[in-house]
Amino acid sequence: MSLTGTYDDQNIFAKIIAGEAPAIKIFEDDVAVAFMDIFPQSPGHCLVVPKEPARNLLDLSDDMAAAAIQRVKTLAKAVETALQPDGIMVTQFNGAPAGQSVFHIHFHIIPRWEGDSLGRHGGEKADMDELEAQARKIASFID
Ligand code: AMP
């Protein structure tokens, strides 16, 4: 899959946006949906997915990019309050060689704790009950 190309509306995040696939959601508005990453690289790893059908940041409209980064900040602040990590990574990959595996624009919010190493990208599937609990806790700090 190259960096540029046609948007595939059958990708898993498009299905989550359309309500055709399940997700453990944290918040949703007209701009974006945020939900838990089911293969988390750390406890609390979650994603902000703009609803615009764009493959990556390069394809995303300027208006949506601006609106999306506000949601990323909102979620990062809620993660900080809810989980009290020592740091938070915000990552975003464009194209398979850069690490992208789902070809719908999204931002990772990955809490980090001193001394804990980062889990493998797309590694082990999480316990869904734990993800639900994390999502509810994070969501409780979003107005
Ligand atoms: P990327 O490599 O940046 O495209 O990241 C895609 C992310 O989506 C990975 O961290 C996956 O663990 C995550 N992921 C894949 N499928 C799902 C799903 N159905 N629900 C939640 N997260 C997912």
PDB file of C-alpha atoms and ligand atoms in Angstrom:
ATOM      1  CA  MET A   1       0.000   0.000   0.000  1.00  0.00           C
ATOM      2  CA  SER A   2       1.599   3.268  -1.109  1.00  0.00           C
ATOM      3  CA  LEU A   3       1.445   6.633   0.632  1.00  0.00           C
ATOM      4  CA  THR A   4      -0.911   8.034  -1.973  1.00  0.00           C
ATOM      5  CA  GLY A   5      -3.817   6.128  -3.408  1.00  0.00           C
ATOM      6  CA  THR A   6      -7.532   5.598  -3.288  1.00  0.00           C
ATOM      7  CA  TYR A   7      -9.334   5.648   0.044  1.00  0.00           C
ATOM      8  CA  ASP A   8     -10.744   2.182   0.819  1.00  0.00           C
ATOM      9  CA  ASP A   9     -14.080   2.684   2.569  1.00  0.00           C
ATOM     10  CA  GLN A  10     -14.049  -0.911   3.813  1.00  0.00           C
ATOM     11  CA  ASN A  11     -11.186  -0.281   6.274  1.00  0.00           C
ATOM     12  CA  ILE A  12     -11.925  -1.130   9.919  1.00  0.00           C
ATOM     13  CA  PHE A  13     -12.003   2.488  11.132  1.00  0.00           C
ATOM     14  CA  ALA A  14     -14.501   3.449   8.402  1.00  0.00           C
ATOM     15  CA  LYS A  15     -16.681   0.607   9.662  1.00  0.00           C
ATOM     16  CA  ILE A  16     -16.371   1.808  13.259  1.00  0.00           C
ATOM     17  CA  ILE A  17     -17.320   5.366  12.175  1.00  0.00           C
ATOM     18  CA  ALA A  18     -20.306   3.955  10.283  1.00  0.00           C
ATOM     19  CA  GLY A  19     -21.342   1.902  13.318  1.00  0.00           C
ATOM     20  CA  GLU A  20     -20.781  -1.326  11.396  1.00  0.00           C
ATOM     21  CA  ALA A  21     -17.951  -2.606  13.621  1.00  0.00           C
ATOM     22  CA  PRO A  22     -17.649  -2.488  17.416  1.00  0.00           C
ATOM     23  CA  ALA A  23     -15.350  -0.183  19.354  1.00  0.00           C
ATOM     24  CA  ILE A  24     -14.859   0.757  22.987  1.00  0.00           C
ATOM     25  CA  LYS A  25     -15.615   4.436  22.504  1.00  0.00           C
ATOM     26  CA  ILE A  26     -14.473   7.278  24.747  1.00  0.00           C
ATOM     27  CA  PHE A  27     -16.124  10.161  22.941  1.00  0.00           C
ATOM     28  CA  GLU A  28     -17.655  11.041  19.624  1.00  0.00           C
ATOM     29  CA  ASP A  29     -18.767  14.242  17.921  1.00  0.00           C
ATOM     30  CA  ASP A  30     -19.280  15.425  14.350  1.00  0.00           C
ATOM     31  CA  VAL A  31     -15.502  15.675  13.772  1.00  0.00           C
ATOM     32  CA  ALA A  32     -14.009  12.537  15.278  1.00  0.00           C
ATOM     33  CA  VAL A  33     -14.490   9.398  17.303  1.00  0.00           C
ATOM     34  CA  ALA A  34     -12.072   8.307  20.021  1.00  0.00           C
ATOM     35  CA  PHE A  35     -11.818   4.718  21.188  1.00  0.00           C
ATOM     36  CA  MET A  36      -9.471   2.289  22.905  1.00  0.00           C
ATOM     37  CA  ASP A  37      -6.768   0.573  20.828  1.00  0.00           C
ATOM     38  CA  ILE A  38      -7.479  -3.152  21.180  1.00  0.00           C
ATOM     39  CA  PHE A  39      -3.768  -4.006  20.764  1.00  0.00           C
ATOM     40  CA  PRO A  40      -2.469  -1.403  23.225  1.00  0.00           C
ATOM     41  CA  GLN A  41       1.198  -0.495  23.459  1.00  0.00           C
ATOM     42  CA  SER A  42       0.589   0.668  27.045  1.00  0.00           C
ATOM     43  CA  PRO A  43      -2.404   0.697  29.415  1.00  0.00           C
ATOM     44  CA  GLY A  44      -4.748   3.443  28.230  1.00  0.00           C
ATOM     45  CA  HIS A  45      -3.535   3.533  24.610  1.00  0.00           C
ATOM     46  CA  CYS A  46      -6.354   5.126  22.632  1.00  0.00           C
ATOM     47  CA  LEU A  47      -6.995   6.578  19.202  1.00  0.00           C
ATOM     48  CA  VAL A  48      -8.572   9.736  17.792  1.00  0.00           C
ATOM     49  CA  VAL A  49     -10.055   9.028  14.379  1.00  0.00           C
ATOM     50  CA  PRO A  50     -11.283  12.002  12.314  1.00  0.00           C
ATOM     51  CA  LYS A  51     -14.465  11.117  10.462  1.00  0.00           C
ATOM     52  CA  GLU A  52     -13.340  12.579   7.127  1.00  0.00           C
ATOM     53  CA  PRO A  53     -12.534   9.728   4.727  1.00  0.00           C
ATOM     54  CA  ALA A  54      -8.798  10.396   4.366  1.00  0.00           C
ATOM     55  CA  ARG A  55      -6.035   7.793   4.180  1.00  0.00           C
ATOM     56  CA  ASN A  56      -3.528   9.816   6.153  1.00  0.00           C
ATOM     57  CA  LEU A  57      -2.549  13.277   7.369  1.00  0.00           C
ATOM     58  CA  LEU A  58      -1.467  14.336   3.887  1.00  0.00           C
ATOM     59  CA  ASP A  59      -4.993  13.664   2.564  1.00  0.00           C
ATOM     60  CA  LEU A  60      -6.835  15.307   5.464  1.00  0.00           C
ATOM     61  CA  SER A  61      -8.374  18.755   4.852  1.00  0.00           C
ATOM     62  CA  ASP A  62      -6.837  21.676   6.767  1.00  0.00           C
ATOM     63  CA  ASP A  63     -10.097  22.323   8.619  1.00  0.00           C
ATOM     64  CA  MET A  64     -10.333  18.725   9.779  1.00  0.00           C
ATOM     65  CA  ALA A  65      -6.653  18.618  10.721  1.00  0.00           C
ATOM     66  CA  ALA A  66      -7.169  21.662  12.946  1.00  0.00           C
ATOM     67  CA  ALA A  67     -10.341  20.250  14.496  1.00  0.00           C
ATOM     68  CA  ALA A  68      -8.769  16.814  14.968  1.00  0.00           C
ATOM     69  CA  ILE A  69      -5.725  18.101  16.857  1.00  0.00           C
ATOM     70  CA  GLN A  70      -8.073  19.830  19.312  1.00  0.00           C
ATOM     71  CA  ARG A  71      -9.721  16.465  19.996  1.00  0.00           C
ATOM     72  CA  VAL A  72      -6.271  14.897  20.392  1.00  0.00           C
ATOM     73  CA  LYS A  73      -5.417  17.515  23.004  1.00  0.00           C
ATOM     74  CA  THR A  74      -8.743  17.032  24.813  1.00  0.00           C
ATOM     75  CA  LEU A  75      -8.208  13.281  24.965  1.00  0.00           C
ATOM     76  CA  ALA A  76      -4.553  13.587  26.011  1.00  0.00           C
ATOM     77  CA  LYS A  77      -5.569  15.854  28.903  1.00  0.00           C
ATOM     78  CA  ALA A  78      -8.295  13.418  29.969  1.00  0.00           C
ATOM     79  CA  VAL A  79      -5.817  10.512  29.814  1.00  0.00           C
ATOM     80  CA  GLU A  80      -3.385  12.519  31.940  1.00  0.00           C
ATOM     81  CA  THR A  81      -6.016  13.222  34.596  1.00  0.00           C
ATOM     82  CA  ALA A  82      -7.530   9.747  34.552  1.00  0.00           C
ATOM     83  CA  LEU A  83      -4.387   7.604  34.454  1.00  0.00           C
ATOM     84  CA  GLN A  84      -1.665   9.930  35.797  1.00  0.00           C
ATOM     85  CA  PRO A  85       1.078   8.740  33.435  1.00  0.00           C
ATOM     86  CA  ASP A  86       4.597  10.188  33.596  1.00  0.00           C
ATOM     87  CA  GLY A  87       4.434  11.040  29.891  1.00  0.00           C
ATOM     88  CA  ILE A  88       2.152  10.807  26.870  1.00  0.00           C
ATOM     89  CA  MET A  89       3.236   9.943  23.335  1.00  0.00           C
ATOM     90  CA  VAL A  90       1.120  11.250  20.455  1.00  0.00           C
ATOM     91  CA  THR A  91       1.952   9.436  17.236  1.00  0.00           C
ATOM     92  CA  GLN A  92       0.582   9.351  13.721  1.00  0.00           C
ATOM     93  CA  PHE A  93       1.896   7.204  10.870  1.00  0.00           C
ATOM     94  CA  ASN A  94       1.609   7.852   7.145  1.00  0.00           C
ATOM     95  CA  GLY A  95       2.119   4.906   4.798  1.00  0.00           C
ATOM     96  CA  ALA A  96       3.056   1.313   5.548  1.00  0.00           C
ATOM     97  CA  PRO A  97       6.837   1.957   5.618  1.00  0.00           C
ATOM     98  CA  ALA A  98       6.168   4.519   8.373  1.00  0.00           C
ATOM     99  CA  GLY A  99       4.231   1.957  10.422  1.00  0.00           C
ATOM    100  CA  GLN A 100       0.662   2.626   9.267  1.00  0.00           C
ATOM    101  CA  SER A 101      -1.517  -0.488   9.209  1.00  0.00           C
ATOM    102  CA  VAL A 102      -5.050   0.977   9.058  1.00  0.00           C
ATOM    103  CA  PHE A 103      -5.438   3.330   6.114  1.00  0.00           C
ATOM    104  CA  HIS A 104      -7.809   5.833   7.649  1.00  0.00           C
ATOM    105  CA  ILE A 105      -6.215   8.871   9.336  1.00  0.00           C
ATOM    106  CA  HIS A 106      -5.814   8.448  13.093  1.00  0.00           C
ATOM    107  CA  PHE A 107      -3.729   9.685  16.016  1.00  0.00           C
ATOM    108  CA  HIS A 108      -2.382   7.463  18.783  1.00  0.00           C
ATOM    109  CA  ILE A 109      -2.391   8.654  22.392  1.00  0.00           C
ATOM    110  CA  ILE A 110      -0.042   6.413  24.352  1.00  0.00           C
ATOM    111  CA  PRO A 111       0.474   7.003  28.086  1.00  0.00           C
ATOM    112  CA  ARG A 112       3.965   6.188  29.355  1.00  0.00           C
ATOM    113  CA  TRP A 113       5.281   5.400  32.815  1.00  0.00           C
ATOM    114  CA  GLU A 114       8.851   5.815  34.030  1.00  0.00           C
ATOM    115  CA  GLY A 115      10.686   2.509  33.650  1.00  0.00           C
ATOM    116  CA  ASP A 116       7.958   0.787  31.574  1.00  0.00           C
ATOM    117  CA  SER A 117       8.999  -0.177  28.074  1.00  0.00           C
ATOM    118  CA  LEU A 118       6.735   0.437  25.119  1.00  0.00           C
ATOM    119  CA  GLY A 119       4.714  -2.583  23.968  1.00  0.00           C
ATOM    120  CA  ARG A 120       4.949  -3.875  20.416  1.00  0.00           C
ATOM    121  CA  HIS A 121       2.887  -2.008  17.801  1.00  0.00           C
ATOM    122  CA  GLY A 122      -0.136  -4.213  16.982  1.00  0.00           C
ATOM    123  CA  GLY A 123       0.992  -6.699  19.649  1.00  0.00           C
ATOM    124  CA  GLU A 124      -1.196  -8.578  22.141  1.00  0.00           C
ATOM    125  CA  LYS A 125      -4.981  -8.156  22.243  1.00  0.00           C
ATOM    126  CA  ALA A 126      -6.194  -6.460  25.425  1.00  0.00           C
ATOM    127  CA  ASP A 127      -8.768  -7.672  27.943  1.00  0.00           C
ATOM    128  CA  MET A 128     -12.004  -5.999  26.798  1.00  0.00           C
ATOM    129  CA  ASP A 129     -13.303  -5.470  30.365  1.00  0.00           C
ATOM    130  CA  GLU A 130     -10.103  -3.632  31.252  1.00  0.00           C
ATOM    131  CA  LEU A 131     -10.428  -1.462  28.144  1.00  0.00           C
ATOM    132  CA  GLU A 132     -14.059  -0.676  29.061  1.00  0.00           C
ATOM    133  CA  ALA A 133     -12.977   0.412  32.544  1.00  0.00           C
ATOM    134  CA  GLN A 134     -10.164   2.587  31.155  1.00  0.00           C
ATOM    135  CA  ALA A 135     -12.508   4.138  28.576  1.00  0.00           C
ATOM    136  CA  ARG A 136     -15.151   5.009  31.213  1.00  0.00           C
ATOM    137  CA  LYS A 137     -12.513   6.525  33.468  1.00  0.00           C
ATOM    138  CA  ILE A 138     -10.967   8.623  30.677  1.00  0.00           C
ATOM    139  CA  ALA A 139     -14.429   9.662  29.415  1.00  0.00           C
ATOM    140  CA  SER A 140     -15.383  10.874  32.890  1.00  0.00           C
ATOM    141  CA  PHE A 141     -12.782  13.659  32.517  1.00  0.00           C
ATOM    142  CA  ILE A 142     -14.168  14.967  29.209  1.00  0.00           C
ATOM    143  CA  ASP A 143     -16.892  17.661  29.400  1.00  0.00           C
TER     144      ASP A 143
HETATM  145  P1  AMP B   1      -1.417   2.298  12.615  1.00  0.00           P
HETATM  146  O1  AMP B   1      -0.353   1.272  12.543  1.00  0.00           O
HETATM  147  O2  AMP B   1      -0.947   3.663  12.976  1.00  0.00           O
HETATM  148  O3  AMP B   1      -2.257   2.254  11.365  1.00  0.00           O
HETATM  149  O4  AMP B   1      -2.331   1.894  13.839  1.00  0.00           O
HETATM  150  C1  AMP B   1      -3.489   1.165  13.771  1.00  0.00           C
HETATM  151  C2  AMP B   1      -3.847   0.872  15.193  1.00  0.00           C
HETATM  152  O5  AMP B   1      -5.174   0.408  15.213  1.00  0.00           O
HETATM  153  C3  AMP B   1      -2.982  -0.206  15.849  1.00  0.00           C
HETATM  154  O6  AMP B   1      -2.414   0.316  17.038  1.00  0.00           O
HETATM  155  C4  AMP B   1      -3.971  -1.327  16.130  1.00  0.00           C
HETATM  156  O7  AMP B   1      -3.683  -1.963  17.356  1.00  0.00           O
HETATM  157  C5  AMP B   1      -5.289  -0.600  16.167  1.00  0.00           C
HETATM  158  N1  AMP B   1      -6.454  -1.377  15.787  1.00  0.00           N
HETATM  159  C6  AMP B   1      -6.591  -2.205  14.734  1.00  0.00           C
HETATM  160  N2  AMP B   1      -7.851  -2.685  14.661  1.00  0.00           N
HETATM  161  C7  AMP B   1      -8.529  -2.120  15.697  1.00  0.00           C
HETATM  162  C8  AMP B   1      -9.875  -2.213  16.166  1.00  0.00           C
HETATM  163  N3  AMP B   1     -10.781  -2.981  15.562  1.00  0.00           N
HETATM  164  N4  AMP B   1     -10.220  -1.486  17.249  1.00  0.00           N
HETATM  165  C9  AMP B   1      -9.298  -0.718  17.895  1.00  0.00           C
HETATM  166  N5  AMP B   1      -8.028  -0.586  17.491  1.00  0.00           N
HETATM  167  C10 AMP B   1      -7.640  -1.274  16.414  1.00  0.00           C
END
